[in-house]
Amino acid sequence: MNDRLSNLFQSADDVPRTVRTARVANGIAFVILGAIFATWAVRIPAIETLLRLSKADIGIALLGLAVGSVLGLIASGVLVARYGAKAVVRLAIVTYCLLLPVIPLSGGLYSLLAVLAGFGFGKGLLDVAANTQALHIERVYSRQIMGGFHALYSAGALLGSLVGALFTGLGLSARAHFLVLAATFLAIGLAASVWLLPPDEADADETDTEFALPSREILGFCLIGFCALLVEGIANDWSAVFLEGAAGARPAVAALGFAAFALAMTLGRFAADRAVDAIGPRRFIRLTVAISALGVIVTLVPIPPVALLGFGILGFGIGGVAPVNLSLVGRADLERSSESAVAAVSTSSYAGFAVGPVAIGLLADATSLRIAFLPAIGVAAVIATLTFTLPGRGGSSPAVRSD
C-alpha cells in the first residue's frame, strides 16, 4: 500500500524528460487514431451518395474495413516485435492518413472495399503499436497511465465528429474534408513521432515473430477485451436507435445517446489511472463493470432523460476496462513478448466490437430491443469473474497479487 501511494504521487521530475515527451507524442498518436476514424464515420452517408451505393453495398464495404483492421492487428505484433513500436507508429500514421482522402476517389463498391481494407489495416497497425509504446512508457512511470491514452482516443473521436459536423454544415465536400484532415494529422503525427521511445536492449531480448493470436496463457485477457468491446459496440451502434424506439425519444434527443456515452467514457478513462493506483487494477475492473451493468439497467427505463443518463453511466463504467486490461497484459509474466500479447488481446477485443452490435440486432428481431440489451448485464458479470483467473507479475498463477 505504501508503494502504491508513493507511485500515485510520483513527481514528474522523477521521470526522464525523454519519457515525458514520448508520453505527449504517443498521446497525439491516440488522438489521430480516434479522429481519423471518426472523420470517415461521420461522412459515410456522403460517400454512399457520392459513389451511388446501396445500404447493402455499404455493409459489404464495412466488412472490408473490419477484415483489414483485424489483419493489421495481427501483423502489427510481428512488425512491432521486429522493428519497434516507434517505426510501426510512423508507418501506420502514413498509411492511415494517406488512405483517408483516397476513399472518396473510389470508383465503386469493389475499389471502395479495397481502399477500406487498407485503411483498416493502417488503423490496426496504429492501434497495437501505440498501445505497445504506451506500455513501455507506463513501465517507466511505475504507475497506471494507460487510461489517459485511451481517453485521448475517445477525445480524438469526439474531435473528429465535431469537425465533421462543422464541415458538413458548411457544405464542404467529403473529398476536401478528408484531404484537409489527413494532411493536418499526417504532419502533426510524423512531427510528434520523433519523440517516441526507440527500441532498447530489453525490447530486443524479447523480440519474436510469432503471429499475434490468442493463446491459453492470455485467454483471460482476450476474453475480458472481447466482452468489454462487445458492450462498447452495443452502445456505439444502438444508442440512438434504442432511445428513439424503445425509449420513445425525439430524434434530436436520440442523437445525444452516442454523445453522452462517448463523453462519459472519455471522462471515465481519464479517471481510470488514479483509481487503479488507489484500489488496484482487478478491483477497478470489478467496480467499473458493476457501474456499467447499472447503466444498462437504467437505460431500460422508458423515459428518455433517464435512458440517456443510463448510456452516460454505461460509458463511464465500461470505458476504463479495455485500457486497464492492456496494462495488466503488459505487466504480466508471460512466455510471449508483450508486443505479441497486446496484439492478440487487441485482435480479440476488436472481434467483440464487431460481434456485439450484430448479435443485438438478431436478438432484437427475435424479441425486442429492450430484451436484447439484457445480456450485457451478464457480460459484465463474466468480466468480473475473469479477473480472478488472470496471471500476475511474478508468474502465471492467478494467486499472484497485483491489486
Coordinates of C-alpha atoms in Angstrom, one line a residue:
M1 CA 0.0 0.0 0.0
N2 CA 2.8 2.4 0.8
D3 CA 4.5 1.7 -2.5
R4 CA 1.2 2.4 -4.3
L5 CA 0.7 5.7 -2.5
S6 CA 4.3 6.8 -3.4
N7 CA 3.7 5.9 -7.0
L8 CA 0.4 7.8 -7.0
F9 CA 2.2 11.0 -6.1
Q10 CA 5.3 10.3 -8.2
S11 CA 6.7 13.6 -9.3
A12 CA 7.2 14.4 -13.0
D13 CA 10.8 15.2 -12.1
D14 CA 11.3 11.5 -11.3
V15 CA 10.5 10.6 -14.9
P16 CA 13.2 11.4 -17.6
R17 CA 12.3 14.2 -19.9
T18 CA 12.5 11.8 -23.0
V19 CA 9.8 9.7 -21.5
R20 CA 7.6 12.6 -20.7
T21 CA 7.8 13.9 -24.2
A22 CA 7.2 10.4 -25.5
R23 CA 4.0 10.3 -23.5
V24 CA 2.8 13.5 -25.2
A25 CA 3.8 12.2 -28.6
N26 CA 2.1 8.9 -28.1
G27 CA -1.0 10.7 -26.8
I28 CA -1.1 12.5 -30.1
A29 CA -1.0 9.1 -31.9
F30 CA -4.1 8.1 -29.9
V31 CA -5.9 11.3 -30.8
I32 CA -5.1 10.6 -34.5
L33 CA -6.3 7.0 -34.2
G34 CA -9.7 8.3 -33.0
A35 CA -10.1 11.4 -35.1
I36 CA -9.3 9.9 -38.4
F37 CA -11.7 7.1 -37.9
A38 CA -14.5 9.5 -36.8
T39 CA -13.8 11.6 -39.9
W40 CA -14.6 8.7 -42.1
A41 CA -17.6 7.5 -40.0
V42 CA -19.4 10.9 -40.0
R43 CA -19.2 11.1 -43.8
I44 CA -20.5 7.6 -44.6
P45 CA -23.8 9.0 -45.9
A46 CA -21.9 11.4 -48.2
I47 CA -19.7 8.5 -49.5
E48 CA -22.9 6.5 -50.1
T49 CA -24.4 9.2 -52.1
L50 CA -21.2 10.2 -54.0
L51 CA -20.5 6.6 -55.1
R52 CA -24.2 5.7 -55.6
L53 CA -24.1 2.8 -53.2
S54 CA -26.9 1.0 -51.6
K55 CA -27.2 0.2 -47.9
A56 CA -26.2 -3.4 -48.7
D57 CA -23.1 -2.1 -50.6
I58 CA -22.0 -0.1 -47.5
G59 CA -22.4 -3.2 -45.4
I60 CA -20.1 -5.1 -47.7
A61 CA -17.6 -2.2 -47.7
L62 CA -17.6 -2.1 -43.9
L63 CA -16.8 -5.8 -43.9
G64 CA -13.6 -4.9 -45.8
L65 CA -12.7 -2.3 -43.1
A66 CA -13.2 -4.9 -40.4
V67 CA -11.1 -7.5 -42.1
G68 CA -8.4 -5.0 -42.8
S69 CA -8.4 -3.9 -39.2
V70 CA -8.0 -7.5 -37.9
L71 CA -5.2 -8.2 -40.3
G72 CA -3.5 -5.0 -39.2
L73 CA -3.8 -6.0 -35.5
I74 CA -2.4 -9.4 -36.2
A75 CA 0.5 -8.1 -38.4
S76 CA 1.4 -5.3 -36.0
G77 CA 2.5 -7.7 -33.3
V78 CA 5.1 -9.2 -35.6
L79 CA 6.2 -5.8 -37.0
V80 CA 6.5 -4.1 -33.6
A81 CA 8.5 -7.0 -32.2
R82 CA 10.9 -6.9 -35.1
Y83 CA 11.2 -3.1 -35.8
G84 CA 10.0 -1.4 -32.6
A85 CA 6.8 0.5 -31.8
K86 CA 8.2 3.8 -32.9
A87 CA 8.8 2.7 -36.5
V88 CA 5.4 1.0 -36.8
V89 CA 3.6 4.0 -35.4
R90 CA 5.2 6.1 -38.2
L91 CA 4.3 3.6 -40.9
A92 CA 0.7 3.3 -39.5
I93 CA 0.2 7.1 -39.4
V94 CA 1.3 7.4 -43.0
T95 CA -0.9 4.5 -44.2
Y96 CA -3.9 5.6 -42.2
C97 CA -3.8 9.2 -43.1
L98 CA -2.9 8.8 -46.8
L99 CA -5.7 6.4 -47.5
L100 CA -8.4 8.6 -45.9
P101 CA -8.6 11.1 -48.9
V102 CA -8.5 8.1 -51.3
I103 CA -11.8 6.8 -50.0
P104 CA -14.0 9.4 -51.9
L105 CA -12.0 8.8 -55.1
S106 CA -13.1 5.1 -55.2
G107 CA -14.9 4.3 -58.5
G108 CA -17.4 1.9 -56.9
L109 CA -18.0 -0.8 -54.4
Y110 CA -15.0 -3.0 -55.2
S111 CA -12.5 -0.2 -55.2
L112 CA -14.0 1.2 -52.0
L113 CA -13.8 -2.3 -50.5
A114 CA -10.0 -2.4 -51.3
V115 CA -9.3 1.1 -50.0
L116 CA -11.2 0.5 -46.8
A117 CA -9.3 -2.8 -46.2
G118 CA -6.1 -0.8 -46.5
F119 CA -7.5 2.0 -44.3
G120 CA -8.5 -0.6 -41.7
F121 CA -5.0 -2.2 -41.9
G122 CA -3.4 1.1 -41.1
K123 CA -5.8 1.6 -38.1
G124 CA -5.0 -1.9 -36.8
L125 CA -1.2 -1.2 -37.1
L126 CA -1.5 2.1 -35.2
D127 CA -3.8 0.5 -32.5
V128 CA -1.2 -2.1 -31.5
A129 CA 1.9 0.0 -32.0
A130 CA 0.5 2.9 -30.0
N131 CA -0.6 0.6 -27.2
T132 CA 2.8 -1.1 -27.1
Q133 CA 4.5 2.2 -26.9
A134 CA 2.2 3.2 -24.1
L135 CA 3.1 0.1 -22.1
H136 CA 6.9 0.9 -22.4
I137 CA 6.2 4.5 -21.2
E138 CA 4.0 3.2 -18.4
R139 CA 6.7 1.0 -17.1
V140 CA 9.0 4.0 -16.5
Y141 CA 6.2 5.9 -14.7
S142 CA 5.7 2.9 -12.4
R143 CA 2.0 3.8 -12.2
Q144 CA -1.1 3.5 -14.3
I145 CA -1.3 5.9 -17.2
M146 CA -2.9 3.7 -19.9
G147 CA -6.4 5.1 -19.2
G148 CA -5.2 8.6 -20.2
F149 CA -4.0 7.3 -23.6
H150 CA -7.4 5.6 -24.3
A151 CA -9.2 8.8 -23.1
L152 CA -7.3 10.7 -25.8
Y153 CA -8.5 8.2 -28.4
S154 CA -12.1 8.9 -27.3
A155 CA -11.4 12.7 -27.3
G156 CA -10.0 12.4 -30.8
A157 CA -13.1 10.6 -31.9
L158 CA -15.2 13.4 -30.4
L159 CA -13.0 16.0 -32.1
G160 CA -13.3 14.2 -35.5
S161 CA -17.1 14.0 -35.1
L162 CA -17.4 17.7 -34.2
V163 CA -15.2 18.8 -37.1
G164 CA -17.1 16.6 -39.4
A165 CA -20.4 18.0 -38.3
L166 CA -19.0 21.6 -38.8
F167 CA -17.6 20.9 -42.3
T168 CA -20.8 19.1 -43.3
G169 CA -22.8 22.1 -42.1
L170 CA -20.6 24.4 -44.1
G171 CA -21.2 22.3 -47.2
L172 CA -17.6 21.2 -47.6
S173 CA -17.3 18.1 -49.8
A174 CA -16.1 14.8 -48.3
R175 CA -13.1 14.9 -50.7
A176 CA -12.0 18.3 -49.4
H177 CA -12.8 17.4 -45.8
F178 CA -10.8 14.2 -45.9
L179 CA -7.8 15.9 -47.6
V180 CA -7.6 18.7 -45.0
L181 CA -7.8 16.4 -42.0
A182 CA -5.4 13.8 -43.5
A183 CA -2.8 16.4 -44.3
T184 CA -3.1 18.1 -40.9
F185 CA -2.9 14.9 -38.9
L186 CA -0.2 13.4 -41.0
A187 CA 2.1 16.4 -40.5
I188 CA 1.3 16.5 -36.7
G189 CA 1.7 12.8 -36.3
L190 CA 5.0 12.5 -38.1
A191 CA 6.4 15.5 -36.3
A192 CA 5.4 14.1 -32.9
S193 CA 6.7 10.6 -33.7
V194 CA 10.3 11.8 -33.5
W195 CA 9.9 11.9 -29.7
L196 CA 8.6 8.4 -29.3
L197 CA 10.8 5.9 -27.3
P198 CA 13.1 3.9 -29.6
P199 CA 13.5 0.1 -29.1
D200 CA 16.1 -0.6 -26.4
E201 CA 18.1 -3.7 -25.5
A202 CA 15.4 -5.0 -23.2
D203 CA 13.0 -4.9 -26.2
A204 CA 15.5 -6.7 -28.4
D205 CA 15.9 -9.5 -25.9
E206 CA 12.2 -10.3 -26.0
T207 CA 11.7 -9.9 -29.7
D208 CA 9.9 -12.7 -31.6
T209 CA 8.0 -13.0 -34.8
E210 CA 5.0 -15.1 -33.7
F211 CA 1.7 -14.2 -35.0
A212 CA -0.5 -12.2 -32.6
L213 CA -3.1 -15.0 -32.0
P214 CA -4.7 -15.8 -28.6
S215 CA -3.1 -18.5 -26.5
R216 CA -4.0 -20.2 -23.3
E217 CA -1.8 -18.0 -21.0
I218 CA -3.5 -14.8 -22.2
L219 CA -7.0 -16.3 -22.7
G220 CA -8.5 -14.4 -19.8
F221 CA -7.2 -11.0 -21.0
C222 CA -8.5 -11.8 -24.5
L223 CA -12.0 -12.7 -23.1
I224 CA -12.1 -9.5 -21.0
G225 CA -11.2 -7.4 -24.0
F226 CA -13.8 -9.2 -26.2
C227 CA -16.5 -8.7 -23.6
A228 CA -15.6 -5.1 -22.9
L229 CA -15.7 -4.0 -26.5
L230 CA -18.8 -6.1 -27.1
V231 CA -20.6 -3.8 -24.6
E232 CA -18.9 -0.7 -26.2
G233 CA -20.1 -1.7 -29.6
I234 CA -23.6 -2.2 -28.4
A235 CA -23.8 1.4 -27.1
N236 CA -21.9 2.8 -30.2
D237 CA -24.2 1.4 -32.7
W238 CA -27.6 1.1 -30.9
S239 CA -27.8 4.0 -28.5
A240 CA -29.7 6.3 -30.9
V241 CA -32.0 3.6 -32.2
F242 CA -32.7 2.4 -28.7
L243 CA -33.6 5.9 -27.4
E244 CA -35.9 6.7 -30.4
G245 CA -37.5 3.3 -30.5
A246 CA -37.6 1.6 -27.1
A247 CA -37.5 4.8 -25.0
G248 CA -39.7 6.9 -27.3
A249 CA -37.3 9.9 -27.5
R250 CA -37.5 12.5 -30.3
P251 CA -34.8 12.2 -33.0
A252 CA -32.8 15.2 -31.7
V253 CA -32.7 13.7 -28.2
A254 CA -31.9 10.2 -29.5
A255 CA -28.9 11.6 -31.4
L256 CA -27.5 12.6 -28.0
G257 CA -27.2 9.0 -26.9
F258 CA -23.8 8.4 -28.5
A259 CA -22.5 11.8 -27.4
A260 CA -23.5 11.0 -23.8
F261 CA -21.9 7.6 -23.9
A262 CA -18.7 8.9 -25.6
L263 CA -18.2 11.9 -23.4
A264 CA -18.8 9.8 -20.2
M265 CA -16.4 7.1 -21.5
T266 CA -13.7 9.8 -22.1
L267 CA -14.2 11.1 -18.5
G268 CA -14.1 7.5 -17.1
R269 CA -10.8 6.8 -18.9
F270 CA -9.2 9.9 -17.6
A271 CA -10.3 9.0 -14.1
A272 CA -9.1 5.4 -14.5
D273 CA -5.4 5.9 -13.9
R274 CA -5.7 7.4 -10.4
A275 CA -8.5 5.0 -9.5
V276 CA -6.3 2.0 -10.4
D277 CA -3.4 3.4 -8.4
A278 CA -5.8 3.7 -5.4
I279 CA -7.6 0.3 -5.5
G280 CA -5.6 -1.9 -7.9
P281 CA -6.4 -3.0 -11.5
R282 CA -8.5 -6.1 -10.7
R283 CA -10.7 -4.3 -8.1
F284 CA -11.1 -1.4 -10.6
I285 CA -12.4 -3.7 -13.3
R286 CA -14.9 -5.3 -11.0
L287 CA -16.1 -2.0 -9.8
T288 CA -16.4 -0.4 -13.2
V289 CA -18.3 -3.4 -14.8
A290 CA -20.7 -3.2 -11.9
I291 CA -21.2 0.5 -12.8
S292 CA -21.7 -0.4 -16.4
A293 CA -24.3 -3.1 -15.5
L294 CA -26.1 -0.4 -13.5
G295 CA -26.0 1.8 -16.6
V296 CA -27.7 -0.9 -18.7
I297 CA -30.4 -1.3 -16.1
V298 CA -31.0 2.5 -16.1
T299 CA -31.3 2.6 -19.9
L300 CA -34.2 0.2 -19.8
V301 CA -36.4 2.8 -18.0
P302 CA -38.7 4.0 -20.9
I303 CA -38.2 7.7 -20.0
P304 CA -35.8 9.4 -22.5
P305 CA -33.8 11.6 -20.0
V306 CA -33.4 8.5 -17.7
A307 CA -32.4 6.3 -20.6
L308 CA -29.9 9.0 -21.7
L309 CA -28.4 9.1 -18.2
G310 CA -28.1 5.3 -18.4
F311 CA -25.9 5.5 -21.5
G312 CA -23.7 8.0 -19.7
I313 CA -23.4 5.7 -16.7
L314 CA -22.6 2.8 -19.0
G315 CA -19.9 4.8 -20.8
F316 CA -18.3 5.9 -17.6
G317 CA -18.2 2.4 -16.3
I318 CA -17.0 0.4 -19.3
G319 CA -14.6 3.0 -20.7
G320 CA -11.7 2.1 -18.4
V321 CA -11.9 -1.7 -18.7
A322 CA -10.0 -2.1 -22.0
P323 CA -7.0 0.2 -21.2
V324 CA -6.6 -1.3 -17.7
N325 CA -6.8 -4.8 -19.2
L326 CA -4.0 -4.0 -21.6
S327 CA -1.9 -2.6 -18.7
L328 CA -2.4 -5.9 -16.9
V329 CA -1.2 -7.7 -20.1
G330 CA 1.9 -5.6 -20.2
R331 CA 2.8 -6.2 -16.6
A332 CA 2.0 -10.0 -16.5
D333 CA 4.8 -12.5 -16.5
L334 CA 4.2 -14.2 -19.9
E335 CA 6.2 -16.6 -22.1
R336 CA 5.5 -14.5 -25.2
S337 CA 6.5 -10.9 -25.8
S338 CA 4.4 -8.0 -24.7
E339 CA 4.1 -6.8 -28.3
S340 CA 2.6 -10.1 -29.4
A341 CA 0.3 -10.3 -26.3
V342 CA -1.0 -6.8 -26.8
A343 CA -1.7 -7.6 -30.5
A344 CA -3.5 -10.8 -29.6
V345 CA -5.7 -9.1 -26.9
S346 CA -6.4 -6.2 -29.3
T347 CA -7.5 -8.6 -32.0
S348 CA -9.8 -10.5 -29.6
S349 CA -11.2 -7.2 -28.4
Y350 CA -12.0 -5.9 -31.9
A351 CA -13.9 -9.2 -32.5
G352 CA -16.2 -8.3 -29.7
F353 CA -16.7 -4.8 -31.1
A354 CA -17.8 -6.4 -34.4
V355 CA -19.9 -9.2 -32.9
G356 CA -21.8 -7.2 -30.3
P357 CA -23.9 -4.9 -32.5
V358 CA -24.8 -7.8 -34.9
A359 CA -25.9 -10.1 -32.0
I360 CA -28.1 -7.3 -30.6
G361 CA -29.7 -6.8 -33.9
L362 CA -30.5 -10.5 -34.3
L363 CA -31.8 -10.8 -30.8
A364 CA -33.9 -7.7 -31.1
D365 CA -35.5 -9.1 -34.3
A366 CA -36.5 -12.2 -32.4
T367 CA -37.7 -10.4 -29.2
S368 CA -37.4 -6.7 -28.6
L369 CA -34.6 -4.2 -28.4
R370 CA -35.1 -3.8 -24.6
I371 CA -34.8 -7.5 -24.0
A372 CA -31.8 -7.6 -26.4
F373 CA -29.9 -5.2 -24.0
L374 CA -30.3 -7.6 -21.0
P375 CA -27.4 -9.9 -21.9
A376 CA -25.0 -7.0 -21.5
I377 CA -25.5 -7.3 -17.7
G378 CA -24.4 -10.9 -17.9
V379 CA -21.4 -10.0 -19.9
A380 CA -20.4 -7.5 -17.2
A381 CA -20.6 -10.4 -14.6
V382 CA -18.4 -12.5 -16.9
I383 CA -15.7 -9.8 -17.0
A384 CA -15.7 -9.5 -13.2
T385 CA -15.3 -13.3 -12.8
L386 CA -12.5 -13.4 -15.3
T387 CA -10.4 -11.0 -13.2
F388 CA -9.9 -13.8 -10.7
T389 CA -8.2 -16.0 -13.4
L390 CA -5.6 -13.6 -14.7
P391 CA -1.8 -14.3 -14.3
G392 CA 0.1 -11.8 -12.2
R393 CA 3.5 -10.2 -12.4
G394 CA 5.5 -12.8 -10.7
G395 CA 4.2 -15.9 -12.5
S396 CA 1.3 -17.5 -14.3
S397 CA -0.7 -18.2 -11.2
P398 CA -3.7 -16.1 -10.6
A399 CA -2.8 -16.0 -6.9
V400 CA -0.1 -13.5 -7.6
R401 CA -1.4 -10.3 -6.3
S402 CA -1.3 -7.1 -8.4
D403 CA -4.2 -5.4 -6.7

